[in-house]
Structures are given as C-alpha cells and as structure tokens.
C-alpha cells in the first residue's frame, strides 16, 4: 500500500532574511562605522591633554571628520542616533566637547537632506560647535539649548535654535542667517564677516572684532549701530 504522506516530503528551501532584520543590521553596521570615524578623530585630538579652541585646530579637526565620514550613506536618523550615543553610550571611552560637535556638524553638512532637525533637549550633555560651516542650501533646526560656538564659520546656511546659546554664537561666520529664539551669551558674532544673527531674547555681549554682518537683538539692529558701518580691523 502506498504511503499516503509520501507526497508531502519536506522540500529544502532557502532561508530568507526578514527585511526588518536587514534594515536593523545595516543601521547597526553604519553606526559602527560612524563611531569608528569619531573615535579615530578623538584619539588624534586627545594626544594633547587640553583641547584648545583655535581656528587652525578647529579647521583641522573638521577636515579630519569629513575625511573619516566620506562615502558613508548616512541620514538624519543616523545623526540623531549618534548624538544619543555621545550622550549615554558606553562604547565611547572619552568625549571631548569640541570635536564631538565638529563631527556632528560634518555629518550635517555631508548628509543628503537639506533640512536637519536635532532635538538636543532630549540629551543631558551640552553640544558645542553645532552648525559649524553650515553651507548654503542647508537648514539646521536645533530644538533646545545649545552650547558655545553655535553657527561658527557659518557659510551660507540657515540655522534656527529654539532655545538659548552660549558664547561665541556665529563666530567667524561668512554668510547665512542665525535665529536664536531665547538668549545668547558673550562674544556673539566675534570675527563675523557677513550674514545676520537674530536673537529674540537678550544678548549677554557682542564681539569686539566684527568685520561685517548684522546683529539684531529683540528685533532691533544693534550691530552695526544705525547709520554706521563696521570698520575692518
């Protein structure tokens, strides 16, 4: 008698990867490469016991960050996840505030999106140098209070801070626009050459060496004073 179940033999089949699993795997691999690039930058910068804010030092760190990130197809989700890693991860043995913000800024400038939103209000740490060299055609929205040197060397981009910023906001900016919805610290606009800074709250202090541009406090033009021009020094 023929076995009635003989026609139901197991047929070998190729194991298929669930799309969600692949997405998560790809994202994890991308974050590993982003973190690897950041750690490489920090290890180089940490050779000195104290990280100093100097124009040449900042520019060098930014160039290194761009080089480490080249060819990585990241987007805004990766940028926010990287911020979260900096805020709480055990994978990062040490964090230097300056290079951290510069690395994030490099990611923003290299990302394909023209508009990036970062919710710093969700994090415990303070981020500095966000918006560094933000280029024309890019808009960065920072939700929450940010640190120092926000929008430094702005290069035509549009930066909105929904909160307050520390000192040196817009330092060395070339062109573009910065809007701060609350307060700004000391040396706002120091060495700026062009563009505009609008602060809807109070400005603790304006930079002494301004080469161009305009600064508004509560809607009023304060630099240059009405009817005056900034003298190149």
Tab-separated table of C-alpha atoms in Angstrom:
chain	number	residue	atom	x	y	z
A	1	UNK	CA	0.000	0.000	0.000
A	2	UNK	CA	1.325	3.441	-0.927
A	3	UNK	CA	2.188	5.730	1.925
A	4	UNK	CA	-0.472	8.474	1.770
A	5	UNK	CA	2.034	11.005	3.151
A	6	UNK	CA	4.789	10.302	0.627
A	7	UNK	CA	3.779	13.294	-1.480
A	8	UNK	CA	4.325	15.623	1.483
A	9	UNK	CA	8.047	15.174	1.910
A	10	UNK	CA	9.961	18.143	3.246
A	11	UNK	CA	11.378	20.269	0.488
A	12	UNK	CA	14.576	22.186	1.241
A	13	UNK	CA	14.064	25.927	0.987
A	14	UNK	CA	16.397	28.858	1.044
A	15	UNK	CA	16.363	30.804	4.291
A	16	UNK	CA	15.136	34.301	3.620
A	17	UNK	CA	16.236	37.296	5.654
A	18	UNK	CA	13.355	39.313	7.028
A	19	UNK	CA	13.523	42.873	5.582
A	20	UNK	CA	13.275	44.460	9.051
A	21	UNK	CA	16.217	42.388	10.281
A	22	UNK	CA	18.286	43.519	7.312
A	23	UNK	CA	17.379	47.161	7.911
A	24	UNK	CA	18.409	46.914	11.558
A	25	UNK	CA	21.613	45.111	10.638
A	26	UNK	CA	22.536	47.736	8.038
A	27	UNK	CA	21.795	50.530	10.505
A	28	UNK	CA	23.938	48.898	13.172
A	29	UNK	CA	26.823	48.499	10.729
A	30	UNK	CA	26.502	52.138	9.672
A	31	UNK	CA	26.585	53.345	13.282
A	32	UNK	CA	29.667	51.231	13.927
A	33	UNK	CA	31.457	52.904	11.023
A	34	UNK	CA	30.356	56.371	12.161
A	35	UNK	CA	31.573	55.682	15.703
A	36	UNK	CA	34.821	54.283	14.362
A	37	UNK	CA	35.445	57.517	12.459
A	38	UNK	CA	34.669	59.616	15.528
A	39	UNK	CA	36.946	57.589	17.800
A	40	UNK	CA	39.725	57.946	15.261
A	41	UNK	CA	39.278	61.725	15.358
A	42	UNK	CA	39.157	61.877	19.157
A	43	UNK	CA	42.229	59.688	19.563
A	44	UNK	CA	44.162	62.092	17.365
A	45	UNK	CA	42.877	65.189	19.170
A	46	UNK	CA	43.366	63.641	22.622
A	47	UNK	CA	47.131	63.469	22.156
A	48	UNK	CA	47.181	66.871	23.833
A	49	UNK	CA	45.928	66.930	27.401
A	50	UNK	CA	43.868	70.062	26.745
A	51	UNK	CA	41.862	70.645	23.572
A	52	UNK	CA	42.188	74.325	22.708
A	53	UNK	CA	39.728	76.294	20.605
A	54	UNK	CA	41.943	77.753	17.907
A	55	UNK	CA	40.875	78.456	14.340
A	56	UNK	CA	43.561	76.225	12.855
A	57	UNK	CA	42.819	73.459	15.352
A	58	UNK	CA	39.081	73.566	14.677
A	59	UNK	CA	39.600	73.610	10.902
A	60	UNK	CA	41.984	70.663	11.146
A	61	UNK	CA	39.510	68.646	13.243
A	62	UNK	CA	36.707	69.404	10.772
A	63	UNK	CA	38.824	68.335	7.792
A	64	UNK	CA	39.678	65.076	9.557
A	65	UNK	CA	35.997	64.489	10.392
A	66	UNK	CA	34.968	64.981	6.755
A	67	UNK	CA	37.673	62.569	5.633
A	68	UNK	CA	36.523	59.918	8.128
A	69	UNK	CA	32.890	60.254	7.012
A	70	UNK	CA	33.433	60.249	3.253
A	71	UNK	CA	31.481	57.593	1.403
A	72	UNK	CA	29.153	56.735	4.289
A	73	UNK	CA	25.470	56.937	3.206
A	74	UNK	CA	24.062	58.262	6.496
A	75	UNK	CA	20.990	60.445	7.029
A	76	UNK	CA	19.258	62.426	9.778
A	77	UNK	CA	18.294	59.278	11.705
A	78	UNK	CA	21.957	58.307	11.950
A	79	UNK	CA	22.875	61.825	13.095
A	80	UNK	CA	20.324	61.753	15.907
A	81	UNK	CA	21.351	58.247	16.912
A	82	UNK	CA	24.988	59.337	17.004
A	83	UNK	CA	24.038	62.234	19.312
A	84	UNK	CA	22.279	59.734	21.562
A	85	UNK	CA	25.394	57.534	21.561
A	86	UNK	CA	27.506	60.504	22.633
A	87	UNK	CA	25.005	61.278	25.367
A	88	UNK	CA	24.876	57.889	27.034
A	89	UNK	CA	26.835	55.157	25.255
A	90	UNK	CA	29.469	53.009	26.926
A	91	UNK	CA	31.102	52.418	23.546
A	92	UNK	CA	32.856	55.787	23.693
A	93	UNK	CA	35.632	55.781	26.320
A	94	UNK	CA	36.008	59.569	26.438
A	95	UNK	CA	34.375	62.591	24.890
A	96	UNK	CA	35.958	65.933	24.049
A	97	UNK	CA	33.222	68.523	23.636
A	98	UNK	CA	34.769	70.440	20.734
A	99	UNK	CA	35.474	67.526	18.365
A	100	UNK	CA	32.090	65.961	19.189
A	101	UNK	CA	30.171	68.979	17.881
A	102	UNK	CA	32.517	69.394	14.934
A	103	UNK	CA	31.987	65.753	13.940
A	104	UNK	CA	28.201	66.188	14.148
A	105	UNK	CA	28.467	69.339	12.017
A	106	UNK	CA	30.470	67.445	9.406
A	107	UNK	CA	27.724	64.807	9.316
A	108	UNK	CA	25.091	67.511	8.858
A	109	UNK	CA	26.996	69.168	6.012
A	110	UNK	CA	27.612	65.849	4.239
A	111	UNK	CA	24.088	64.458	4.664
A	112	UNK	CA	21.755	64.397	1.629
A	113	UNK	CA	18.920	66.205	3.435
A	114	UNK	CA	18.635	69.953	3.003
A	115	UNK	CA	16.855	70.292	6.371
A	116	UNK	CA	18.095	68.632	9.547
A	117	UNK	CA	16.432	68.730	12.975
A	118	UNK	CA	18.373	67.876	16.143
A	119	UNK	CA	16.496	67.604	19.435
A	120	UNK	CA	19.220	68.436	21.940
A	121	UNK	CA	16.504	68.897	24.563
A	122	UNK	CA	16.371	65.093	24.730
A	123	UNK	CA	20.008	64.838	25.861
A	124	UNK	CA	21.821	65.539	29.134
A	125	UNK	CA	25.106	66.714	27.634
A	126	UNK	CA	25.674	70.119	26.060
A	127	UNK	CA	26.732	70.172	22.422
A	128	UNK	CA	29.118	72.852	21.145
A	129	UNK	CA	30.025	73.844	17.565
A	130	UNK	CA	26.720	72.679	16.085
A	131	UNK	CA	26.176	74.324	12.709
A	132	UNK	CA	29.895	74.807	12.120
A	133	UNK	CA	30.428	75.718	8.440
A	134	UNK	CA	26.738	75.138	7.667
A	135	UNK	CA	26.639	75.628	3.915
A	136	UNK	CA	24.216	77.383	1.574
A	137	UNK	CA	21.075	75.375	0.887
A	138	UNK	CA	21.176	73.720	4.315
A	139	UNK	CA	18.811	74.418	7.201
A	140	UNK	CA	19.606	73.187	10.696
A	141	UNK	CA	16.981	73.374	13.435
A	142	UNK	CA	18.234	72.823	16.985
A	143	UNK	CA	15.423	72.161	19.448
A	144	UNK	CA	16.589	73.074	22.929
A	145	UNK	CA	19.507	74.971	24.446
A	146	UNK	CA	22.897	74.604	22.790
A	147	UNK	CA	26.466	75.308	23.870
A	148	UNK	CA	29.183	77.612	22.619
A	149	UNK	CA	30.380	78.404	19.085
A	150	UNK	CA	26.970	77.574	17.608
A	151	UNK	CA	26.964	78.517	13.925
A	152	UNK	CA	30.681	79.317	13.939
A	153	UNK	CA	32.065	79.903	10.428
A	154	UNK	CA	28.531	79.655	9.017
A	155	UNK	CA	28.920	79.527	5.237
A	156	UNK	CA	25.513	80.450	3.856
A	157	UNK	CA	23.221	78.084	5.720
A	158	UNK	CA	20.133	78.848	7.774
A	159	UNK	CA	20.424	77.974	11.475
A	160	UNK	CA	17.499	78.085	13.909
A	161	UNK	CA	17.963	77.487	17.638
A	162	UNK	CA	14.701	77.000	19.505
A	163	UNK	CA	16.266	77.893	22.815
A	164	UNK	CA	19.363	79.704	24.106
A	165	UNK	CA	23.022	79.509	23.087
A	166	UNK	CA	26.288	80.077	24.908
A	167	UNK	CA	29.097	82.401	23.940
A	168	UNK	CA	30.667	82.966	20.526
A	169	UNK	CA	27.477	82.291	18.560
A	170	UNK	CA	28.159	82.955	14.866
A	171	UNK	CA	31.873	83.496	15.474
A	172	UNK	CA	33.669	83.943	12.170
A	173	UNK	CA	30.504	83.432	10.126
A	174	UNK	CA	30.818	84.409	6.470
A	175	UNK	CA	27.222	84.484	5.284
A	176	UNK	CA	23.837	82.998	6.087
A	177	UNK	CA	21.408	83.578	8.932
A	178	UNK	CA	21.147	82.517	12.567
A	179	UNK	CA	17.951	82.804	14.610
A	180	UNK	CA	18.014	82.227	18.376
A	181	UNK	CA	14.564	82.266	19.976
A	182	UNK	CA	15.802	82.921	23.535
A	183	UNK	CA	19.152	84.251	24.753
A	184	UNK	CA	22.746	84.421	23.515
A	185	UNK	CA	25.971	84.549	25.520
A	186	UNK	CA	29.094	86.675	25.325
A	187	UNK	CA	31.149	87.464	22.211
A	188	UNK	CA	28.189	86.932	19.904
A	189	UNK	CA	29.308	87.430	16.308
A	190	UNK	CA	33.026	87.743	17.126
A	191	UNK	CA	35.046	87.976	13.877
A	192	UNK	CA	31.899	87.633	11.736
A	193	UNK	CA	32.335	88.848	8.157
A	194	UNK	CA	28.783	88.731	6.859
A	195	UNK	CA	25.307	87.333	7.326
A	196	UNK	CA	22.804	88.081	10.067
A	197	UNK	CA	22.234	86.995	13.658
A	198	UNK	CA	18.770	87.476	15.154
A	199	UNK	CA	18.334	86.927	18.889
A	200	UNK	CA	14.779	87.227	20.160
A	201	UNK	CA	15.909	87.469	23.788
A	202	UNK	CA	18.840	89.294	25.343
A	203	UNK	CA	22.451	89.126	24.151
A	204	UNK	CA	24.921	88.994	27.019
A	205	UNK	CA	27.681	90.556	24.961
A	206	UNK	CA	28.639	91.293	21.358
A	207	UNK	CA	32.085	90.523	19.971
A	208	UNK	CA	34.595	93.358	19.779
A	209	UNK	CA	36.179	92.409	16.471
A	210	UNK	CA	33.444	92.341	13.848
A	211	UNK	CA	34.360	92.637	10.193
A	212	UNK	CA	30.863	92.710	8.708
A	213	UNK	CA	27.333	91.395	9.016
A	214	UNK	CA	24.407	92.458	11.184
A	215	UNK	CA	23.228	91.507	14.661
A	216	UNK	CA	19.671	92.055	15.886
A	217	UNK	CA	18.509	91.909	19.500
A	218	UNK	CA	14.757	91.683	20.083
A	219	UNK	CA	14.166	92.892	16.540
A	220	UNK	CA	16.432	95.931	16.880
A	221	UNK	CA	19.597	96.329	14.834
A	222	UNK	CA	22.481	96.720	17.286
A	223	UNK	CA	25.457	95.912	15.031
A	224	UNK	CA	26.330	97.999	13.227
A	225	UNK	CA	24.624	100.875	15.058
A	226	UNK	CA	22.079	102.689	12.896
A	227	UNK	CA	23.818	104.882	10.346
A	228	UNK	CA	27.254	103.406	10.981
A	229	UNK	CA	29.395	100.914	9.123
A	230	UNK	CA	31.604	98.265	10.627
A	231	UNK	CA	35.226	99.231	10.237
A	232	UNK	CA	37.500	96.466	9.020
A	233	UNK	CA	40.266	95.906	11.567
